[in-house]
Tab-separated table of C-alpha atoms in Angstrom:
chain	number	residue	atom	x	y	z
G	1	MET	CA	-30.887	123.748	66.026
G	2	LYS	CA	-31.917	120.560	66.013
G	3	LEU	CA	-29.810	117.723	64.413
G	4	ARG	CA	-31.767	114.751	62.110
G	5	PHE	CA	-30.194	111.625	61.511
G	6	ILE	CA	-31.164	108.393	59.400
G	7	LEU	CA	-29.425	105.783	60.128
G	8	LEU	CA	-29.854	102.765	57.539
G	9	SER	CA	-28.808	100.003	57.152
G	10	VAL	CA	-25.399	99.536	54.523
G	11	ALA	CA	-26.318	99.472	51.182
G	12	SER	CA	-25.250	96.289	48.779
G	13	ILE	CA	-21.647	95.669	48.003
G	14	GLY	CA	-22.301	96.029	44.297
G	15	LEU	CA	-23.000	99.657	44.419
G	16	LEU	CA	-19.847	100.097	44.004
G	17	SER	CA	-20.041	98.801	40.514
G	18	SER	CA	-24.095	99.388	39.869
G	19	PRO	CA	-23.138	103.135	39.636
G	20	ALA	CA	-28.680	102.735	38.655
G	21	ASN	CA	-28.679	101.550	42.387
G	22	ALA	CA	-30.634	104.478	43.932
G	23	SER	CA	-28.887	106.701	46.712
G	24	ARG	CA	-29.555	106.773	50.620
G	25	LEU	CA	-30.389	110.316	52.214
G	26	GLU	CA	-28.926	109.347	55.790
G	27	SER	CA	-28.641	112.844	57.839
G	28	TRP	CA	-30.038	116.064	57.327
G	29	TYR	CA	-29.586	119.503	59.471
G	30	PHE	CA	-31.529	122.821	59.823
G	31	ASP	CA	-29.311	125.459	61.561
G	32	GLN	CA	-31.684	127.915	62.602
G	33	THR	CA	-29.364	130.719	62.947
G	34	GLN	CA	-28.175	130.491	59.251
G	35	ASN	CA	-30.772	129.415	57.663
G	36	GLN	CA	-28.954	126.823	56.378
G	37	LEU	CA	-30.207	123.130	55.042
G	38	ASN	CA	-27.563	120.574	55.020
G	39	ILE	CA	-28.332	117.321	53.711
G	40	THR	CA	-25.742	114.596	52.798
G	41	THR	CA	-26.720	111.266	50.948
G	42	GLU	CA	-24.936	108.008	50.952
G	43	SER	CA	-24.004	108.486	47.320
G	44	ALA	CA	-24.282	111.088	44.719
G	45	VAL	CA	-27.443	112.793	43.120
G	46	GLN	CA	-27.757	115.631	41.495
G	47	PRO	CA	-31.304	117.885	43.038
G	48	LYS	CA	-33.895	119.761	41.030
G	49	ALA	CA	-35.763	122.220	43.653
G	50	PHE	CA	-38.094	124.972	43.231
G	51	LEU	CA	-40.578	127.380	44.820
G	52	ILE	CA	-43.830	127.687	45.497
G	53	GLN	CA	-45.805	130.444	47.074
G	54	ASN	CA	-49.063	130.198	49.232
G	55	PRO	CA	-47.564	129.602	51.463
G	56	THR	CA	-44.022	129.607	50.272
G	57	ARG	CA	-41.880	125.990	50.417
G	58	LEU	CA	-38.818	125.193	49.211
G	59	VAL	CA	-39.498	121.846	47.615
G	60	LEU	CA	-35.841	120.000	46.656
G	61	ASP	CA	-35.709	117.097	45.513
G	62	LEU	CA	-33.106	114.110	45.222
G	63	PRO	CA	-34.013	111.614	42.098
G	64	ASN	CA	-32.475	108.345	42.064
G	65	THR	CA	-32.549	108.686	46.712
G	66	ASN	CA	-34.600	106.459	49.379
G	67	ILE	CA	-35.794	107.039	53.128
G	68	GLU	CA	-36.510	104.873	55.345
G	69	GLY	CA	-39.871	104.772	57.299
G	70	ASN	CA	-42.968	107.625	57.136
G	71	THR	CA	-42.376	111.768	56.422
G	72	ILE	CA	-40.608	112.844	58.301
G	73	ARG	CA	-41.432	116.603	59.937
G	74	ASP	CA	-39.272	118.849	62.002
G	75	ARG	CA	-40.642	122.307	63.568
G	76	PHE	CA	-37.739	125.546	63.816
G	77	GLY	CA	-37.396	129.247	64.754
G	78	SER	CA	-40.497	131.652	63.782
G	79	LYS	CA	-39.520	132.355	59.847
G	80	VAL	CA	-38.919	128.758	59.331
G	81	ARG	CA	-41.838	126.665	60.276
G	82	GLU	CA	-42.167	123.363	59.167
G	83	VAL	CA	-39.140	121.123	57.349
G	84	ARG	CA	-40.123	117.805	55.906
G	85	ILE	CA	-39.017	115.062	54.542
G	86	GLY	CA	-40.830	112.335	52.129
G	87	LYS	CA	-40.990	110.479	49.235
G	88	VAL	CA	-42.886	111.047	46.186
G	89	ASP	CA	-42.318	108.169	44.376
G	90	SER	CA	-40.297	104.734	44.517
G	91	LYS	CA	-37.662	107.103	42.775
G	92	THR	CA	-37.602	110.572	44.616
G	93	ALA	CA	-37.160	111.844	48.164
G	94	ARG	CA	-38.846	115.029	48.512
G	95	VAL	CA	-37.218	118.346	51.174
G	96	VAL	CA	-40.163	120.636	51.664
G	97	VAL	CA	-38.486	123.866	53.234
G	98	GLU	CA	-42.583	125.988	54.164
G	99	LEU	CA	-41.880	129.464	55.182
G	100	ALA	CA	-43.633	130.971	58.373
G	101	PRO	CA	-46.990	132.130	57.817
G	102	GLY	CA	-46.463	136.211	56.399
G	103	TYR	CA	-42.455	135.427	55.426
G	104	THR	CA	-40.990	134.537	51.976
G	105	VAL	CA	-37.965	134.507	49.952
G	106	SER	CA	-37.367	135.200	46.470
G	107	PRO	CA	-35.790	132.314	43.765
G	108	GLU	CA	-32.823	133.874	43.576
G	109	LYS	CA	-31.719	134.760	47.040
G	110	VAL	CA	-31.609	130.581	47.667
G	111	LEU	CA	-27.770	129.137	47.129
G	112	ILE	CA	-28.095	125.805	46.687
G	113	ARG	CA	-24.277	124.454	46.502
G	114	GLY	CA	-22.273	121.156	47.480
G	115	ASP	CA	-18.914	121.145	48.312
G	116	SER	CA	-19.168	116.983	46.942
G	117	ALA	CA	-21.955	115.343	44.831
G	118	SER	CA	-23.150	114.176	48.513
G	119	HIS	CA	-23.991	117.198	50.962
G	120	TRP	CA	-25.792	119.656	49.444
G	121	ILE	CA	-26.315	122.996	51.040
G	122	VAL	CA	-28.753	125.042	50.771
G	123	ASN	CA	-28.634	128.699	52.015
G	124	PHE	CA	-31.934	131.204	52.832
G	125	SER	CA	-29.676	134.415	51.896
G	126	SER	CA	-32.824	136.515	52.919
G	127	ILE	CA	-36.047	135.634	53.929
G	128	GLU	CA	-38.037	139.156	54.409
G	129	ARG	CA	-41.462	139.990	55.744
G	130	ILE	CA	-44.904	139.901	52.821
G	131	SER	CA	-45.701	143.361	52.776
G	132	SER	CA	-48.853	144.669	53.782
G	133	GLY	CA	-51.257	143.997	51.038
G	134	GLY	CA	-49.037	141.783	49.224
G	135	SER	CA	-50.937	138.810	47.839
G	136	GLN	CA	-49.474	135.492	47.081
G	137	SER	CA	-52.956	133.902	45.401
G	138	SER	CA	-51.008	131.761	43.193
G	139	GLU	CA	-49.248	128.617	43.393
G	140	GLU	CA	-47.391	128.790	40.806
G	141	LYS	CA	-44.125	127.172	40.577
G	142	PHE	CA	-40.428	129.377	40.937
G	143	PRO	CA	-37.187	127.379	39.713
G	144	VAL	CA	-34.438	127.591	42.266
G	145	GLN	CA	-30.941	127.358	40.111
G	146	VAL	CA	-28.565	124.550	41.555
G	147	GLY	CA	-24.916	125.844	41.554
G	148	SER	CA	-21.548	122.997	41.108
G	149	ILE	CA	-20.145	121.847	43.649
G	150	SER	CA	-17.520	123.569	45.607
G	151	PRO	CA	-14.364	122.485	46.501
G	152	PHE	CA	-14.611	119.889	48.925
G	153	ALA	CA	-14.356	121.231	52.583
G	154	GLY	CA	-14.325	124.297	50.990
G	155	VAL	CA	-10.842	124.413	50.320
G	156	VAL	CA	-10.168	120.992	47.695
G	157	PRO	CA	-10.909	121.542	44.817
G	158	LEU	CA	-12.276	118.255	43.516
G	159	GLY	CA	-11.250	116.419	40.369
G	160	SER	CA	-12.714	113.344	39.433
G	161	GLU	CA	-12.955	109.767	40.480
G	162	ILE	CA	-9.854	107.715	40.307
G	163	SER	CA	-11.698	104.244	37.985
G	164	GLN	CA	-8.267	102.431	38.274
G	165	LEU	CA	-8.206	102.489	42.476
G	166	ALA	CA	-11.995	102.016	42.681
G	167	ALA	CA	-11.329	99.011	40.724
G	168	GLN	CA	-9.080	97.466	43.300
G	169	VAL	CA	-11.051	98.208	45.823
G	170	ARG	CA	-13.612	96.243	44.218
G	171	THR	CA	-11.673	93.467	43.687
G	172	LEU	CA	-10.485	93.948	48.373
G	173	MET	CA	-14.797	93.589	48.484
G	174	ALA	CA	-15.520	90.881	46.939
G	175	ARG	CA	-13.105	88.742	48.570
G	176	TYR	CA	-14.649	90.489	51.922
G	177	LYS	CA	-18.001	90.166	51.584
G	178	SER	CA	-19.154	90.232	55.245
G	179	ILE	CA	-17.267	93.620	55.616
G	180	GLU	CA	-19.634	96.430	55.104
G	181	PRO	CA	-17.391	99.722	54.269
G	182	GLY	CA	-17.283	103.243	53.680
G	183	ILE	CA	-14.081	104.675	52.261
G	184	PHE	CA	-12.852	108.320	51.017
G	185	VAL	CA	-9.406	109.386	49.945
G	186	LEU	CA	-8.237	112.173	48.496
G	187	ASP	CA	-5.083	112.869	46.629
G	188	LEU	CA	-4.472	117.018	48.177
G	189	ASP	CA	-2.183	117.930	44.611
G	190	THR	CA	-4.695	116.569	42.178
G	191	GLY	CA	-8.080	116.344	44.280
G	192	ASN	CA	-9.087	113.478	43.223
G	193	TYR	CA	-10.576	111.242	44.834
G	194	LEU	CA	-12.031	107.742	45.623
G	195	ASP	CA	-15.860	107.487	47.782
G	196	TYR	CA	-18.094	104.611	48.453
G	197	ASN	CA	-20.283	105.105	51.034
G	198	GLY	CA	-18.246	108.562	51.562
G	199	GLU	CA	-21.064	109.567	53.355
G	200	LYS	CA	-22.259	106.154	55.215
G	201	ILE	CA	-23.183	107.305	59.575
G	202	PHE	CA	-20.660	105.017	61.221
G	203	SER	CA	-20.980	104.597	65.090
G	204	ALA	CA	-17.491	106.356	65.629
G	205	ALA	CA	-15.572	105.071	67.986
G	206	SER	CA	-12.088	106.676	68.847
G	207	THR	CA	-11.810	108.209	66.107
G	208	ILE	CA	-13.933	110.602	67.334
G	209	LYS	CA	-11.303	111.543	69.926
G	210	PHE	CA	-9.750	113.595	65.740
G	211	PRO	CA	-12.481	116.677	66.360
G	212	ILE	CA	-12.615	116.617	70.237
G	213	LEU	CA	-8.846	117.050	69.728
G	214	ILE	CA	-8.613	120.171	67.664
G	215	ALA	CA	-11.642	122.041	69.055
G	216	LEU	CA	-9.172	121.455	71.768
G	217	PHE	CA	-6.818	123.605	70.309
G	218	GLN	CA	-8.870	125.598	68.960
G	219	GLU	CA	-9.927	127.154	72.549
G	220	ILE	CA	-6.176	127.408	73.199
G	221	ASP	CA	-5.519	129.457	69.916
G	222	ALA	CA	-8.262	131.868	71.271
G	223	GLY	CA	-6.897	132.025	74.573
G	224	ARG	CA	-9.518	130.572	76.309
G	225	ILE	CA	-7.510	127.472	78.181
G	226	LYS	CA	-4.367	127.386	79.265
G	227	PRO	CA	-2.011	124.726	77.573
G	228	ASN	CA	-0.542	124.288	81.284
G	229	GLU	CA	-3.435	123.605	82.794
G	230	THR	CA	-4.045	120.908	85.446
G	231	LEU	CA	-7.601	118.412	85.155
G	232	VAL	CA	-8.911	117.029	88.464
G	233	MET	CA	-9.906	113.164	87.095
G	234	ARG	CA	-13.635	113.066	88.418
G	235	ARG	CA	-14.678	109.533	89.621
G	236	ASP	CA	-17.297	110.786	86.898
G	237	LEU	CA	-15.585	110.687	83.690
G	238	MET	CA	-13.705	107.559	85.251
G	239	THR	CA	-14.511	104.894	82.599
G	240	GLY	CA	-13.144	101.207	81.424
G	241	GLY	CA	-11.739	100.055	77.969
G	242	SER	CA	-9.145	101.673	76.589
G	243	GLY	CA	-6.415	103.682	78.402
G	244	ASN	CA	-4.513	103.900	81.884
G	245	MET	CA	-6.102	106.732	83.330
G	246	GLN	CA	-8.649	104.811	84.769
G	247	TYR	CA	-6.052	103.093	86.574
G	248	LYS	CA	-5.764	105.964	89.127
G	249	PRO	CA	-7.904	107.105	92.562
G	250	ALA	CA	-10.384	109.750	91.164
G	251	GLY	CA	-9.107	113.191	92.203
G	252	THR	CA	-5.160	112.011	90.708
G	253	ARG	CA	-4.789	115.474	88.290
G	254	PHE	CA	-3.131	115.636	85.192
G	255	ASN	CA	-1.389	118.159	82.628
G	256	LEU	CA	-3.752	119.320	79.869
G	257	MET	CA	-1.184	118.366	77.196
G	258	GLU	CA	-0.471	114.645	79.014
G	259	THR	CA	-4.545	114.418	79.151
G	260	ALA	CA	-4.892	114.828	76.005
G	261	THR	CA	-1.726	112.784	74.420
G	262	LYS	CA	-3.161	109.839	75.852
G	263	MET	CA	-6.705	110.715	74.543
G	264	ILE	CA	-5.082	110.609	71.165
G	265	THR	CA	-1.899	108.009	71.100
G	266	ILE	CA	-3.144	106.167	73.385
G	267	SER	CA	-7.122	106.175	73.350
G	268	ASP	CA	-7.664	107.307	76.935
G	269	ASN	CA	-11.403	106.636	77.294
G	270	THR	CA	-11.435	108.493	80.773
G	271	ALA	CA	-8.945	110.899	79.108
G	272	THR	CA	-11.404	112.122	76.850
G	273	ASN	CA	-14.338	112.426	78.808
G	274	MET	CA	-12.328	114.614	80.978
G	275	ILE	CA	-11.212	116.897	77.602
G	276	ILE	CA	-15.166	117.351	76.755
G	277	ASP	CA	-16.060	118.350	80.138
G	278	ARG	CA	-13.474	120.711	80.188
G	279	LEU	CA	-14.250	122.163	76.264
G	280	GLY	CA	-18.152	122.263	77.842
G	281	GLY	CA	-19.744	118.912	77.164
G	282	LYS	CA	-21.617	117.782	74.026
G	283	SER	CA	-24.316	121.307	73.552
G	284	LYS	CA	-20.415	123.271	72.955
G	285	LEU	CA	-18.550	120.417	70.995
G	286	ASN	CA	-21.550	119.187	68.378
G	287	PRO	CA	-22.710	122.717	67.053
G	288	ARG	CA	-18.683	123.693	66.354
G	289	PHE	CA	-18.050	119.784	64.361
G	290	ARG	CA	-20.922	121.534	62.608
G	291	ASN	CA	-19.958	124.402	61.699
G	292	TRP	CA	-16.694	122.891	60.125
G	293	GLY	CA	-19.012	121.158	58.061
G	294	LEU	CA	-19.059	117.978	59.556
G	295	GLN	CA	-22.686	117.029	59.082
G	296	ASN	CA	-22.726	113.211	60.701
G	297	THR	CA	-20.471	113.949	63.345
G	298	VAL	CA	-22.346	113.989	66.923
G	299	ILE	CA	-20.808	112.801	70.321
G	300	ARG	CA	-24.395	111.241	72.324
G	301	ASN	CA	-22.838	110.299	75.396
G	302	LEU	CA	-19.842	110.247	77.155
G	303	LEU	CA	-16.682	107.565	76.753
G	304	GLY	CA	-16.764	104.575	76.471
G	305	ASP	CA	-19.615	104.544	74.132
G	306	PHE	CA	-19.763	100.863	73.735
G	307	LYS	CA	-23.138	100.981	72.170
G	308	GLY	CA	-22.055	103.328	69.465
G	309	THR	CA	-24.137	105.907	70.029
G	310	ASN	CA	-21.366	108.398	68.706
G	311	THR	CA	-21.352	108.457	64.978
G	312	THR	CA	-19.097	110.241	62.223
G	313	SER	CA	-18.813	109.114	58.483
G	314	PRO	CA	-15.563	108.814	56.277
G	315	LYS	CA	-15.812	111.440	54.852
G	316	ASP	CA	-16.458	114.073	57.833
G	317	LEU	CA	-13.088	112.795	59.152
G	318	VAL	CA	-11.384	113.697	55.699
G	319	ARG	CA	-13.309	116.650	55.592
G	320	LEU	CA	-11.709	117.520	58.888
G	321	SER	CA	-8.216	116.587	58.237
G	322	ALA	CA	-8.060	118.228	54.676
G	323	LEU	CA	-9.245	121.443	57.021
G	324	ILE	CA	-6.289	120.844	59.080
G	325	SER	CA	-3.870	120.660	55.769
G	326	ASN	CA	-4.546	123.639	54.645
G	327	ASN	CA	-4.774	126.172	57.864
G	328	GLN	CA	-8.099	126.364	57.902
G	329	LEU	CA	-8.427	125.567	61.420
G	330	LEU	CA	-5.559	125.720	63.704
G	331	THR	CA	-2.513	128.434	64.590
G	332	ASN	CA	0.417	127.225	62.762
G	333	SER	CA	1.800	126.558	65.853
G	334	SER	CA	-1.201	124.387	66.542
G	335	GLN	CA	-1.500	122.844	63.566
G	336	THR	CA	2.016	121.573	63.875
G	337	LYS	CA	1.563	120.047	67.798
G	338	VAL	CA	-1.866	118.620	66.900
G	339	ILE	CA	0.202	116.704	63.743
G	340	ASP	CA	2.914	115.459	66.487
G	341	ILE	CA	0.419	113.838	68.605
G	342	MET	CA	-1.306	112.211	65.680
G	343	ARG	CA	1.752	110.603	63.946
G	344	ARG	CA	2.435	109.149	67.401
G	345	VAL	CA	-0.946	106.906	67.567
G	346	ARG	CA	0.888	103.506	69.036
G	347	ASN	CA	-2.440	101.848	67.071
G	348	ARG	CA	-0.543	101.049	63.505
G	349	SER	CA	-2.519	97.707	62.561
G	350	LEU	CA	-4.869	99.566	59.979
G	351	LEU	CA	-3.984	102.464	58.290
G	352	ALA	CA	-0.062	102.873	59.082
G	353	SER	CA	0.255	99.061	57.794
G	354	GLY	CA	-0.475	99.645	54.490
G	355	ILE	CA	1.454	102.688	53.690
G	356	GLY	CA	5.661	102.606	52.672
G	357	LYS	CA	8.852	102.671	54.042
G	358	GLY	CA	9.744	106.976	54.398
G	359	ALA	CA	6.055	107.510	54.990
G	360	VAL	CA	4.319	109.431	57.897
G	361	ILE	CA	0.989	109.355	58.576
G	362	ALA	CA	-0.681	111.610	61.605
G	363	HIS	CA	-3.958	109.788	62.008
G	364	LYS	CA	-6.819	108.651	65.053
G	365	THR	CA	-7.685	105.190	64.939
G	366	GLY	CA	-10.663	103.682	66.070
G	367	THR	CA	-12.374	99.826	67.762
G	368	LEU	CA	-15.700	98.965	69.005
G	369	GLY	CA	-16.839	94.816	68.676
G	370	VAL	CA	-18.143	95.301	65.616
G	371	ILE	CA	-17.201	99.058	64.208
G	372	LEU	CA	-13.123	99.452	62.942
G	373	GLY	CA	-11.945	103.432	61.740
G	374	ASP	CA	-9.213	104.789	60.539
G	375	ALA	CA	-8.710	108.010	59.200
G	376	GLY	CA	-5.656	110.645	59.002
G	377	ILE	CA	-3.288	112.246	56.764
G	378	ILE	CA	0.006	110.069	54.727
G	379	GLN	CA	2.756	112.209	53.533
G	380	LEU	CA	5.055	110.219	51.219
G	381	PRO	CA	8.479	110.324	50.784
G	382	SER	CA	8.569	112.784	48.272
G	383	GLY	CA	6.279	115.263	50.221
G	384	LYS	CA	3.175	114.038	48.533
G	385	ARG	CA	-0.330	114.419	50.555
G	386	TYR	CA	-3.663	112.352	49.935
G	387	LEU	CA	-6.101	111.908	52.996
G	388	ALA	CA	-7.705	108.859	54.003
G	389	GLY	CA	-10.869	107.960	56.400
G	390	ILE	CA	-11.875	104.135	56.259
G	391	MET	CA	-15.137	102.976	58.772
G	392	VAL	CA	-16.191	99.357	58.563
G	393	ARG	CA	-19.237	97.056	59.811
G	394	ARG	CA	-17.779	93.680	60.746
G	395	PRO	CA	-19.238	90.811	62.702
G	396	PHE	CA	-17.790	91.334	65.975
G	397	GLY	CA	-14.528	91.029	66.826
G	398	ASP	CA	-13.679	89.437	63.384
G	399	SER	CA	-9.644	90.338	61.767
G	400	ARG	CA	-11.050	90.003	58.553
G	401	GLY	CA	-12.205	93.988	59.034
G	402	THR	CA	-8.410	94.595	60.629
G	403	GLN	CA	-7.213	93.010	57.683
G	404	PHE	CA	-9.160	94.649	54.746
G	405	ILE	CA	-8.704	98.292	56.213
G	406	SER	CA	-4.754	96.969	55.888
G	407	GLN	CA	-5.406	95.852	52.104
G	408	VAL	CA	-6.958	98.838	51.099
G	409	SER	CA	-4.552	101.002	52.776
G	410	LYS	CA	-2.301	99.331	50.176
G	411	VAL	CA	-3.436	99.855	47.777
G	412	VAL	CA	-4.257	103.348	47.835
G	413	TYR	CA	-0.324	104.005	48.935
G	414	GLY	CA	0.751	101.878	45.967
G	415	TYR	CA	-1.015	103.540	43.621
G	416	LEU	CA	-1.048	107.070	45.013
G	417	SER	CA	2.985	106.465	45.231
G	418	GLN	CA	3.693	106.018	41.559
G	419	PRO	CA	5.509	108.594	39.536
G	420	ARG	CA	3.277	110.034	37.217
G	421	VAL	CA	4.190	110.274	34.028
G	422	ALA	CA	4.017	113.989	32.430
G	423	ARG	CA	1.816	113.965	28.934
G	424	GLN	CA	3.420	114.285	25.625
G	425	PRO	CA	2.535	117.756	23.896
């Protein structure tokens, strides 16, 4: 399996108010085991697709979408010869999946759907060998139907974008012009949402610890890891940055649950490395993240990842929150424990600072010199829940990044906490 990322410069702030501006291809990933292609774009697109025979190629055009650089080519297994990413013209990006000689697929067996308008999934349900004596002399185009948007993360039917909230966020962005944000907010009651660069790839910083925690509890649920295990802090796992475990001598033993809790509540980097190691490393974790639908979330290096090589996106973090909120990944017992740990995060300066009295937030923050992020599940005193993921690129150490996230959180909370007036018949 291969994962390809196209890391791109931040789009203009005006994109939120100018939907005619081009989107950008953020990332793509082809899963050989499932013959499935995942594509994420910076903003909404409506793909067009067709098949050409001799050789068999699926062509997927992304209107009003840019890529950087020249054509990208990647070769895969025995059935898929190559995936190519290039440009048709200045306004259209093209993805071509070329099957290997001797293989074909029928148009009706290519399924294309999105879990949002910026994340499209192409599934080849049946790649077949060409029968002996079969002919593929024609290059006729066969249209392939593009399906409608499926529920977000497979669990939350999307409603409409909240225009009033988007207008308020635009006003904030005009005041914080040095901040380059990505934002995705989802109302679990209505499916209505706010999306600005939700699929944009950012350095994950410590938000990467959120999916790591979920992976740990999945292993506990499966019985492959025991919650009362003891972990030994090896020297190669010790690191600087946040946390206090680094100040203990190498060889110190820690209870697994104590280690996992420190990873989240005080964002301990050494604790995180110990959990990553216990879970089998990035080669085990990254495929798991992709299986959850987190196409932009990748561990490339242990913590502290001060160069920011580990990545995620606001929408990926909200996808994970949606799965947790809808009991898709964990048992009830593990879900309760995860929420309890995440409600004890000590950094209250970002999303937590914008919510009202009586509301509670289960979340994970992340901080690097030029990156801030926070994502989680917010529950209002009324019991209503919404999900939020915000990441920003800022000038190094600039406190305006913190202020921006806090202000966005306050605006979102204020809007979603308003009682809805029932429509008159």
